Amino acid sequence: MLDQPIAEISELRVEFQTKDGPVVGVENVSFSINPGETVCIVGESGSGKSVSSLSLMRLVEFGGGNIAGGRLIFNRKEGDSIDLAQTEQDLMRDIRGNEIGMIFQEPMTALNPVFTVGRQLTEGLRVHRDMDKKQAEARALELLREVRIPEPERRLKQYPHELSGGMRQRVVIAMAMACRPRLLIADEPTTALDVTIQAEILALMDRLKRETGTAVMFITHDMAVVAQMADRVVVMFRGTKVEEGTVEEIFENPKHDYTKALLAAVPKLGEMRGKPAPEPMKLMGVADQKIESIPGTEKTLLTVKNLTTRFPVKGGILRRTVANVHAVEDVSFTLNKGQTLSLVGESGCGKSTAGRSILRLVEPMSGEINLDGVDVLGLDQGKLRRARLDMQMIFQDPFASLNPQMQLIDQVAEPMRNYNIASGSEIQDRVAKLFDRVELPRSFMRRYPHEMSGGQRQRIAIARALALNPKLIIADEAVSALDVSVQAQVLNLMMELQADLGLSFLFISHDMAVVERVSHQVGVMYLGRIVELGPRARVFENPQHAYTQALMKAVPIADPRRRKTEKDLNFKPIPSPIHPTDYVPAPSEYREVEPGHFVLTTDSGY
């Protein structure tokens, strides 16, 4: 039975009913997955990757889809094959989770917020494996250790909101692997994760696959992840399969134009060697694209000194502060006009809190923030409101930061109305010009956020941030959830705006290749401190701190012949940032390795 594929999709067609009649989600898609093999399904949002996987799980019906044709042959544990397209939902309930595991893209929505992690992990084991509470809990602990979650005993009692994104995703993987399924479907399992956690999760899935012989159907739009994971690759475009081959064939000799375009849009680490300043990416299929580097100026716009932000942890009957989360600890840097300083690091290292502290969306405990001569921390609420004209933020999730009930024209106009900058028809003209700037058709002005794709929503968020002509924009993971080609367009847009308008960006990201592409200066953060800071070329080509070196090592390379093994990724577990109230951290001290390139000498815990 070993030579038989575990799953075989043949001529699958899925339709969705809409008010305007049926819409085809995927058409005539066929591929198979063999035991112990990883098949990567690649393509951009809307190409039908997730629809194929949801059909195999027979979950597509719950999302308004209907399997209109084709066969989904699944080879079960007992050795009999069944066509999942014809299977009753009762039998599907037995197969789901038990024989086919699924890791969803968004760990926060895949976990139930009202149950503890332990309860959710043991549920499948008790249903499918008839374990009692004690056995299930022991297996749950074992699973959490397998996915390398620190302090697993404590985690079992916690709720999903108490874990970081990377931790939640590991819990979802542990849940999917709990019953040792024959087939594991992973739908973009690492999209919003840090490089180190992504590298660990990919290595973890690879190890679990080898140990259990599970077949993996891996859905992603990240070509570097494909190079790291795949045995075979299926490329999808607009609901159809355009190319299939082994991972080497696809990377070294792509046949279809779309596959070539996908590979061209991936920012690669090392591409910027020898280039003194950032420059936009070359886009496939765009003629006469002007590529000019963006030197910026030597005038300082933002100075941050000894910035410290802590959050109280309350406990006991009286809800007293029993400890503090040291989110940002003694951070100092300067940012020049027209330049980009990137803060990189993993989830929970304090980079977003640092960005929010500078805008005072979170109140810092101490430190100095000077924006173009204005002492931001010394301002009262009224003056802070005026100062916010000069500083704006682009958030990570554009859907959450836009109002679902407002038309886009009103969302982009809102900052101007708030500050009485323009009124009436002038507002409409300015919004129309902003839409032109971010390359969206003016006809979209009457649309609502749900009618836009992720990349288009992010452009709206950029247009809204530009509405007040700010001097500084803090971009918090602004491109992390976008498709490769859309990400390339949005990055180029941000760089063109920087060149035209002299904007300064504080760019917060965990994607090292993107950071290398856009930055003038780079600060690497770990546990609330900047451990290395300097010009982009120096930090990337001569990393000095052990943590920076580990980060560089973790970046997946879009070359299947240079795969990482778990031995390459010996990350130390991140210590807890929570300390008792009487804890006094040492101040940050730096050594200048070369002009402008500083490395932390205080013990950073890494």
Coordinates of C-alpha atoms in Angstrom, one line a residue, residues 49-580:
K49 CA -5.0 27.3 -2.9
S50 CA -7.1 27.4 0.3
V51 CA -10.3 26.3 -1.6
S52 CA -8.5 23.1 -2.7
S53 CA -7.5 22.3 0.9
L54 CA -10.9 23.1 2.4
S55 CA -12.5 20.9 -0.3
L56 CA -10.3 18.0 0.9
M57 CA -11.4 18.6 4.4
R58 CA -15.0 19.1 3.2
L59 CA -15.1 22.4 5.0
V60 CA -15.7 24.3 1.9
E61 CA -19.4 23.8 2.2
F62 CA -19.5 25.7 5.5
G63 CA -18.0 28.7 3.6
G64 CA -20.7 28.7 0.9
G65 CA -18.8 26.5 -1.6
N66 CA -20.0 23.5 -3.4
I67 CA -17.9 20.7 -4.9
A68 CA -19.4 20.7 -8.4
G69 CA -17.2 18.0 -9.9
G70 CA -14.1 15.9 -9.5
R71 CA -12.9 13.2 -7.1
L72 CA -11.0 13.4 -3.8
I73 CA -9.6 10.0 -3.2
F74 CA -8.2 9.5 0.4
N75 CA -6.4 6.4 1.4
R76 CA -7.5 5.6 5.0
K77 CA -5.5 4.1 7.9
E78 CA -7.2 0.7 7.4
G79 CA -6.0 0.7 3.8
D80 CA -9.4 1.3 2.1
S81 CA -9.8 4.3 -0.2
I82 CA -12.8 6.5 -0.2
D83 CA -13.9 9.5 -2.3
L84 CA -14.2 12.3 0.2
A85 CA -16.4 14.3 -2.3
Q86 CA -19.2 11.7 -1.7
T87 CA -18.6 11.0 2.0
E88 CA -21.3 11.7 4.6
Q89 CA -20.5 14.5 7.1
D90 CA -20.7 12.0 10.0
L91 CA -17.8 10.0 8.7
M92 CA -16.0 13.2 7.8
R93 CA -16.1 14.1 11.4
D94 CA -14.2 11.0 12.3
I95 CA -11.6 11.6 9.6
R96 CA -11.1 15.3 10.3
G97 CA -8.5 15.8 13.0
N98 CA -8.0 12.1 13.3
E99 CA -6.7 11.1 9.9
I100 CA -6.4 14.6 8.2
G101 CA -5.0 17.3 10.4
M102 CA -5.2 21.0 9.5
I103 CA -3.2 24.0 10.5
F104 CA -5.0 27.2 9.7
Q105 CA -3.5 30.4 8.7
E106 CA -4.8 32.6 11.5
P107 CA -4.0 31.1 14.9
M108 CA -6.1 33.5 16.8
T109 CA -9.3 32.5 15.0
A110 CA -8.4 28.8 14.9
L111 CA -8.3 28.7 18.7
N112 CA -11.4 29.2 20.9
P113 CA -10.8 32.3 23.1
V114 CA -13.0 31.0 26.0
F115 CA -11.2 27.7 26.5
T116 CA -7.7 27.1 27.9
V117 CA -5.0 25.8 25.7
G118 CA -5.0 22.5 27.6
R119 CA -8.8 22.0 27.1
Q120 CA -8.5 22.6 23.3
L121 CA -5.4 20.3 23.0
T122 CA -7.1 17.4 24.9
E123 CA -10.5 17.7 23.1
G124 CA -9.4 15.9 19.9
L125 CA -7.6 13.2 21.9
R126 CA -10.6 12.4 24.0
V127 CA -13.0 12.3 21.1
H128 CA -10.8 10.4 18.6
R129 CA -8.6 8.4 20.9
D130 CA -10.9 7.6 23.9
M131 CA -8.3 8.8 26.4
D132 CA -9.3 9.8 29.9
K133 CA -8.5 13.3 31.2
K134 CA -5.2 12.3 32.7
Q135 CA -3.8 10.4 29.6
A136 CA -4.9 13.3 27.4
E137 CA -3.2 15.9 29.6
A138 CA 0.0 13.9 29.6
R139 CA -0.1 13.6 25.8
A140 CA -0.9 17.4 25.5
L141 CA 2.2 18.2 27.6
E142 CA 4.3 15.9 25.4
L143 CA 2.9 17.7 22.3
L144 CA 3.8 21.1 23.7
R145 CA 7.3 19.9 24.3
E146 CA 7.5 18.6 20.8
V147 CA 6.7 22.0 19.4
R148 CA 9.2 23.5 21.8
I149 CA 6.9 25.7 23.9
P150 CA 8.7 27.0 27.0
E151 CA 7.1 26.2 30.4
P152 CA 4.4 23.9 28.9
E153 CA 2.8 23.1 32.3
R154 CA 1.9 26.7 32.7
R155 CA 0.7 27.1 29.1
L156 CA -1.9 24.4 29.5
K157 CA -3.8 26.6 32.0
Q158 CA -3.5 29.7 29.9
Y159 CA -6.0 31.1 27.4
P160 CA -5.0 31.9 23.7
H161 CA -4.9 35.7 24.3
E162 CA -2.1 35.2 26.8
L163 CA 0.2 33.7 24.2
S164 CA 2.1 35.5 21.4
G165 CA 1.3 34.8 17.7
G166 CA 4.2 32.4 17.3
M167 CA 3.2 30.5 20.5
R168 CA -0.4 30.3 19.3
Q169 CA 0.7 28.9 16.0
R170 CA 2.7 26.2 17.7
V171 CA -0.4 25.3 19.8
V172 CA -2.4 25.0 16.5
I173 CA 0.3 22.7 15.1
A174 CA 0.3 20.6 18.2
M175 CA -3.5 20.3 17.9
A176 CA -3.2 19.2 14.3
M177 CA -0.5 16.6 15.1
A178 CA -2.2 15.3 18.3
C179 CA -3.8 12.2 16.7
R180 CA -0.8 11.6 14.4
P181 CA -2.8 12.1 11.1
R182 CA -1.9 10.5 7.8
L183 CA -2.2 13.8 6.0
L184 CA -1.4 17.2 7.4
I185 CA -2.8 20.3 5.5
A186 CA -0.9 23.4 6.5
D187 CA -2.5 26.6 5.1
E188 CA 0.0 29.4 5.3
P189 CA 1.2 28.3 8.7
T190 CA 4.1 30.7 9.0
T191 CA 2.8 33.8 7.2
A192 CA 2.7 36.2 10.1
L193 CA 5.6 34.7 12.1
D194 CA 9.1 35.8 12.8
V195 CA 12.0 34.4 10.9
T196 CA 13.4 32.4 13.8
I197 CA 10.0 31.0 14.8
Q198 CA 9.2 30.3 11.1
A199 CA 12.5 28.5 10.7
E200 CA 11.8 26.5 13.8
I201 CA 8.3 25.7 12.8
L202 CA 9.3 24.6 9.3
A203 CA 12.1 22.4 10.8
L204 CA 9.6 21.1 13.3
M205 CA 7.1 20.1 10.7
D206 CA 9.8 18.5 8.6
R207 CA 11.0 16.5 11.6
L208 CA 7.4 15.5 12.6
K209 CA 6.9 14.4 9.0
R210 CA 10.0 12.3 9.0
E211 CA 9.2 10.7 12.4
T212 CA 5.5 9.9 11.7
G213 CA 5.6 9.4 7.9
T214 CA 2.8 11.9 7.6
A215 CA 2.2 13.4 4.1
V216 CA 2.0 17.2 4.1
M217 CA 0.1 19.5 1.8
F218 CA 1.7 22.9 2.4
I219 CA -0.1 26.0 1.1
T220 CA 2.0 29.2 0.9
H221 CA 2.9 32.2 -1.2
D222 CA 6.4 32.5 0.1
M223 CA 8.8 31.0 -2.4
A224 CA 11.7 30.8 0.1
V225 CA 9.5 28.6 2.3
V226 CA 8.7 26.4 -0.7
A227 CA 12.5 26.0 -1.4
Q228 CA 12.9 25.0 2.2
M229 CA 10.0 22.5 2.5
A230 CA 8.8 21.1 -0.8
D231 CA 9.4 17.8 -2.6
R232 CA 7.0 18.8 -5.3
V233 CA 5.4 22.1 -6.2
V234 CA 2.0 22.9 -7.7
V235 CA 1.7 26.5 -9.0
M236 CA -1.9 27.9 -9.0
F237 CA -3.2 31.0 -10.7
R238 CA -6.8 32.2 -10.8
G239 CA -8.3 28.9 -9.8
T240 CA -6.3 26.6 -12.2
K241 CA -3.1 24.7 -12.0
V242 CA -0.5 26.3 -14.3
E243 CA 2.6 24.3 -13.5
E244 CA 3.7 21.3 -11.5
G245 CA 7.2 19.8 -11.0
T246 CA 9.8 18.8 -8.5
V247 CA 11.1 21.7 -6.3
E248 CA 14.4 21.8 -8.3
E249 CA 12.6 22.0 -11.7
I250 CA 10.4 24.8 -10.6
F251 CA 13.2 26.9 -9.1
E252 CA 15.9 26.3 -11.7
N253 CA 13.8 26.0 -14.9
P254 CA 10.3 27.6 -14.4
K255 CA 8.2 27.3 -17.6
H256 CA 5.2 29.4 -17.0
D257 CA 5.4 33.2 -17.0
Y258 CA 3.4 33.4 -13.8
T259 CA 5.9 31.1 -12.0
K260 CA 8.8 33.3 -13.3
A261 CA 7.0 36.4 -12.0
L262 CA 6.5 34.9 -8.6
L263 CA 10.1 34.0 -8.3
A264 CA 11.2 37.4 -9.4
A265 CA 9.1 39.2 -6.8
V266 CA 10.8 37.6 -3.8
P267 CA 13.2 40.0 -2.0
K268 CA 16.4 37.9 -1.5
L269 CA 18.8 38.4 1.4
G270 CA 22.1 39.7 0.0
E271 CA 20.6 41.5 -3.1
M272 CA 21.6 44.9 -1.7
R273 CA 25.3 44.1 -1.2
G274 CA 27.5 46.9 -2.3
K275 CA 24.5 49.3 -2.7
P276 CA 24.9 52.4 -0.5
A277 CA 21.2 53.3 -0.3
P278 CA 17.8 51.5 -0.7
E279 CA 16.2 51.3 -4.1
P280 CA 12.9 50.0 -5.3
M281 CA 12.5 46.4 -6.5
K282 CA 12.4 45.5 -10.2
L283 CA 8.9 44.3 -11.0
M284 CA 8.1 41.7 -13.6
G285 CA 6.2 42.9 -16.6
V286 CA 6.6 46.6 -15.8
A287 CA 8.3 48.4 -18.6
D288 CA 10.3 51.7 -18.2
Q289 CA 10.4 51.4 -14.4
K290 CA 12.7 54.0 -13.0
I291 CA 15.0 52.6 -10.4
E292 CA 16.9 55.3 -8.4
S293 CA 18.4 54.9 -5.0
I294 CA 17.1 57.0 -2.1
P295 CA 20.0 58.6 -0.2
G296 CA 17.9 60.7 2.2
T297 CA 19.5 63.6 4.2
E298 CA 21.9 63.9 7.1
K299 CA 19.5 66.1 9.1
T300 CA 18.1 64.5 12.2
L301 CA 14.3 64.3 12.5
L302 CA 13.7 62.0 15.4
T303 CA 15.9 61.4 18.5
V304 CA 14.9 58.8 21.0
K305 CA 17.0 58.5 24.2
N306 CA 16.7 55.9 27.0
L307 CA 13.1 55.1 26.1
T308 CA 11.6 52.6 28.7
T309 CA 8.1 51.2 28.6
R310 CA 6.8 48.7 31.1
F311 CA 3.4 47.2 31.7
P312 CA 2.2 46.3 35.2
V313 CA 1.2 42.6 35.9
K314 CA -1.6 42.7 38.6
G315 CA -2.4 39.9 40.9
G316 CA -3.9 38.9 44.3
I317 CA -7.3 40.0 45.7
L318 CA -6.5 43.7 45.7
R319 CA -5.2 43.6 42.1
R320 CA -1.8 45.1 43.2
T321 CA 1.1 45.3 40.8
V322 CA 3.1 42.2 41.5
A323 CA 5.5 42.4 38.6
N324 CA 6.3 44.4 35.4
V325 CA 6.6 43.4 31.8
H326 CA 9.8 45.1 30.6
A327 CA 8.6 45.7 27.0
V328 CA 11.0 48.4 26.0
E329 CA 14.2 48.8 28.0
D330 CA 16.6 51.8 27.6
V331 CA 16.3 52.2 23.8
S332 CA 18.1 55.0 22.0
F333 CA 18.4 55.9 18.3
T334 CA 18.2 58.7 15.8
L335 CA 16.4 58.8 12.5
N336 CA 17.3 61.3 9.7
K337 CA 14.9 63.1 7.4
G338 CA 14.0 61.2 4.3
Q339 CA 15.5 58.0 5.6
T340 CA 14.3 54.7 7.0
L341 CA 15.3 53.1 10.2
S342 CA 14.1 49.5 10.6
L343 CA 13.6 47.8 13.9
V344 CA 13.8 44.0 13.5
G345 CA 13.3 41.2 16.0
E346 CA 10.9 38.5 17.0
S347 CA 7.4 38.8 18.3
G348 CA 7.5 40.1 21.9
C349 CA 10.9 41.8 21.5
G350 CA 9.2 45.2 22.0
K351 CA 9.5 46.7 18.5
S352 CA 5.8 47.5 18.1
T353 CA 5.6 48.8 21.7
A354 CA 8.6 51.1 20.9
G355 CA 6.8 52.4 17.8
R356 CA 3.6 53.0 19.8
S357 CA 5.5 54.6 22.6
I358 CA 7.0 57.1 20.2
L359 CA 3.5 58.2 19.1
R360 CA 2.4 57.9 22.8
L361 CA -0.3 55.4 21.9
V362 CA 1.3 53.6 24.8
E363 CA 2.6 55.9 27.6
P364 CA 6.4 55.3 28.2
M365 CA 7.7 55.2 31.7
S366 CA 10.8 57.3 31.1
G367 CA 13.1 58.6 28.3
E368 CA 13.2 61.4 25.8
I369 CA 11.5 61.6 22.4
N370 CA 12.3 64.6 20.2
L371 CA 10.6 65.0 16.9
D372 CA 11.9 67.9 14.8
G373 CA 12.6 69.9 17.9
V374 CA 9.3 69.0 19.8
D375 CA 9.7 67.2 23.1
V376 CA 6.9 64.6 22.6
L377 CA 6.8 63.3 26.2
G378 CA 6.4 66.8 27.6
L379 CA 3.2 67.6 25.7
D380 CA -0.2 67.8 27.2
Q381 CA -3.1 66.1 25.4
G382 CA -4.0 69.2 23.3
K383 CA -0.5 69.8 22.1
L384 CA 0.1 66.1 21.6
R385 CA -2.9 66.1 19.2
R386 CA -1.3 68.9 17.2
A387 CA 2.0 67.1 17.2
R388 CA 0.3 64.0 15.7
L389 CA 0.0 66.0 12.5
D390 CA 3.6 65.2 12.0
M391 CA 3.6 61.5 12.9
Q392 CA 1.3 58.8 11.6
M393 CA 1.1 55.0 11.8
I394 CA 0.4 52.2 9.3
F395 CA -0.8 49.2 11.3
Q396 CA -0.1 45.5 10.5
D397 CA -3.6 44.5 9.8
P398 CA -5.4 47.0 7.5
F399 CA -8.7 45.3 7.9
A400 CA -8.7 45.8 11.7
S401 CA -7.5 49.4 11.3
L402 CA -10.2 50.5 8.8
N403 CA -13.8 51.0 9.8
P404 CA -16.0 48.4 8.0
Q405 CA -19.0 50.7 7.9
M406 CA -17.3 53.7 6.2
Q407 CA -16.7 54.3 2.6
L408 CA -13.0 54.6 1.7
I409 CA -13.3 58.2 0.7
D410 CA -14.5 59.0 4.2
Q411 CA -11.8 57.0 5.9
V412 CA -9.0 58.8 4.0
A413 CA -10.7 62.2 4.5
E414 CA -11.3 61.6 8.2
P415 CA -7.9 62.9 9.4
M416 CA -8.3 66.1 7.4
R417 CA -11.8 66.7 8.8
N418 CA -10.5 66.0 12.3
Y419 CA -7.8 68.7 12.0
N420 CA -10.0 71.1 9.9
I421 CA -7.3 71.1 7.2
A422 CA -9.7 71.1 4.3
S423 CA -13.4 71.0 3.7
G424 CA -16.0 70.4 1.1
S425 CA -14.9 69.8 -2.5
E426 CA -11.3 70.5 -1.5
I427 CA -11.3 67.3 0.6
Q428 CA -12.6 65.3 -2.3
D429 CA -9.8 66.6 -4.6
R430 CA -7.2 65.8 -2.0
V431 CA -8.5 62.3 -1.4
A432 CA -8.6 61.7 -5.2
K433 CA -5.0 62.8 -5.4
L434 CA -4.1 60.5 -2.6
F435 CA -5.8 57.6 -4.4
D436 CA -3.7 58.5 -7.4
R437 CA -0.6 58.5 -5.3
V438 CA -1.2 55.0 -3.9
E439 CA -2.1 53.8 -7.4
L440 CA -5.8 53.0 -6.7
P441 CA -8.5 53.9 -9.2
R442 CA -10.7 56.8 -8.1
S443 CA -13.8 54.6 -8.7
F444 CA -12.8 52.8 -5.5
M445 CA -13.5 55.8 -3.4
R446 CA -17.1 54.7 -2.9
R447 CA -16.2 51.2 -1.9
Y448 CA -16.1 49.6 1.6
P449 CA -13.1 47.8 3.1
H450 CA -14.5 44.3 2.6
E451 CA -14.7 44.9 -1.2
M452 CA -10.9 45.2 -1.4
S453 CA -8.1 42.7 -1.4
G454 CA -5.4 42.8 1.4
G455 CA -2.9 44.7 -0.7
Q456 CA -5.5 47.3 -1.7
R457 CA -6.6 47.8 1.9
Q458 CA -3.0 48.4 2.9
R459 CA -2.7 51.0 0.2
I460 CA -5.8 52.8 1.7
A461 CA -4.0 52.7 5.1
I462 CA -1.0 54.3 3.5
A463 CA -3.2 56.9 1.8
R464 CA -4.8 57.7 5.1
A465 CA -1.4 58.0 6.9
L466 CA -0.3 60.5 4.1
A467 CA -3.5 62.6 4.4
L468 CA -1.9 65.0 6.9
N469 CA 1.5 65.3 5.2
P470 CA 3.4 63.9 8.1
K471 CA 7.1 64.0 8.6
L472 CA 7.4 60.6 10.2
I473 CA 5.4 57.4 9.4
I474 CA 5.7 54.4 11.7
A475 CA 5.0 51.3 9.6
D476 CA 4.3 48.4 11.9
E477 CA 4.7 45.2 9.9
A478 CA 2.9 47.0 7.1
V479 CA 3.6 44.3 4.5
S480 CA 4.0 41.1 6.5
A481 CA 0.6 39.6 5.5
L482 CA 0.7 40.5 1.8
D483 CA 1.4 38.3 -1.2
V484 CA 4.9 38.5 -2.7
S485 CA 4.0 40.5 -5.8
V486 CA 1.7 42.8 -3.8
Q487 CA 4.3 43.2 -1.1
A488 CA 6.8 44.3 -3.8
Q489 CA 4.4 46.9 -5.2
V490 CA 3.6 48.3 -1.7
L491 CA 7.3 48.5 -0.7
N492 CA 8.1 50.3 -4.0
L493 CA 5.2 52.6 -3.4
M494 CA 6.5 53.5 0.1
M495 CA 10.0 54.1 -1.3
E496 CA 8.7 56.3 -4.1
L497 CA 6.7 58.4 -1.6
Q498 CA 9.9 58.7 0.5
A499 CA 11.9 59.9 -2.5
D500 CA 9.1 62.4 -3.6
L501 CA 8.0 63.7 -0.3
G502 CA 11.1 63.3 1.9
L503 CA 9.2 61.1 4.4
S504 CA 11.0 59.3 7.2
F505 CA 9.9 55.8 8.0
L506 CA 10.4 53.9 11.2
F507 CA 9.9 50.5 9.7
I508 CA 9.0 47.7 12.1
S509 CA 9.4 44.2 10.6
H510 CA 10.6 40.7 11.2
D511 CA 11.3 40.0 7.5
M512 CA 15.1 40.4 7.1
A513 CA 15.1 40.4 3.3
V514 CA 12.5 43.3 3.2
V515 CA 14.4 45.2 5.9
E516 CA 17.6 44.9 3.8
R517 CA 15.7 46.3 0.8
V518 CA 14.2 49.4 2.4
S519 CA 16.5 50.5 5.2
H520 CA 19.2 53.1 5.7
Q521 CA 19.8 52.1 9.3
V522 CA 18.9 48.9 11.1
G523 CA 18.3 48.3 14.8
V524 CA 18.0 44.7 16.0
M525 CA 15.8 44.2 19.1
Y526 CA 15.9 41.5 21.6
L527 CA 13.9 41.4 24.9
G528 CA 13.2 45.1 24.8
R529 CA 16.7 46.3 24.0
I530 CA 18.5 47.2 20.8
V531 CA 21.3 44.7 20.7
E532 CA 22.9 46.0 17.4
L533 CA 22.4 49.3 15.6
G534 CA 24.1 50.7 12.5
P535 CA 24.0 51.4 8.8
R536 CA 22.2 48.6 6.9
A537 CA 25.2 47.4 4.9
R538 CA 27.3 47.0 8.1
V539 CA 24.7 45.2 10.2
F540 CA 23.9 42.8 7.3
E541 CA 27.4 42.2 6.1
N542 CA 29.2 42.2 9.4
P543 CA 26.7 41.2 12.1
Q544 CA 28.5 41.2 15.5
H545 CA 25.9 40.3 18.2
A546 CA 25.2 36.6 18.6
Y547 CA 21.4 37.2 18.3
T548 CA 21.8 39.1 15.0
Q549 CA 23.9 36.3 13.6
A550 CA 21.2 33.7 14.7
L551 CA 18.5 35.9 13.0
M552 CA 20.5 36.0 9.7
K553 CA 21.0 32.3 9.8
A554 CA 17.2 31.7 10.2
V555 CA 16.2 33.5 7.0
P556 CA 15.0 30.9 4.5
I557 CA 16.8 31.1 1.1
A558 CA 14.8 30.7 -2.1
D559 CA 17.1 27.9 -3.3
P560 CA 16.1 24.3 -2.7
R561 CA 19.8 23.2 -2.7
R562 CA 20.6 25.3 0.3
R563 CA 18.1 24.1 2.9
K564 CA 18.4 24.6 6.6
T565 CA 18.4 21.7 8.9
E566 CA 17.3 21.8 12.6
K567 CA 21.0 21.7 13.6
D568 CA 21.5 25.1 11.9
L569 CA 18.8 26.6 14.0
N570 CA 20.0 26.3 17.6
F571 CA 18.1 29.2 19.1
K572 CA 18.0 29.7 22.7
P573 CA 14.5 29.9 24.2
I574 CA 13.6 33.5 24.9
P575 CA 13.7 34.3 28.6
S576 CA 10.6 35.9 30.2
P577 CA 10.4 39.7 30.0
I578 CA 8.4 39.7 33.3
H579 CA 10.4 40.8 36.4
P580 CA 9.4 41.5 40.0

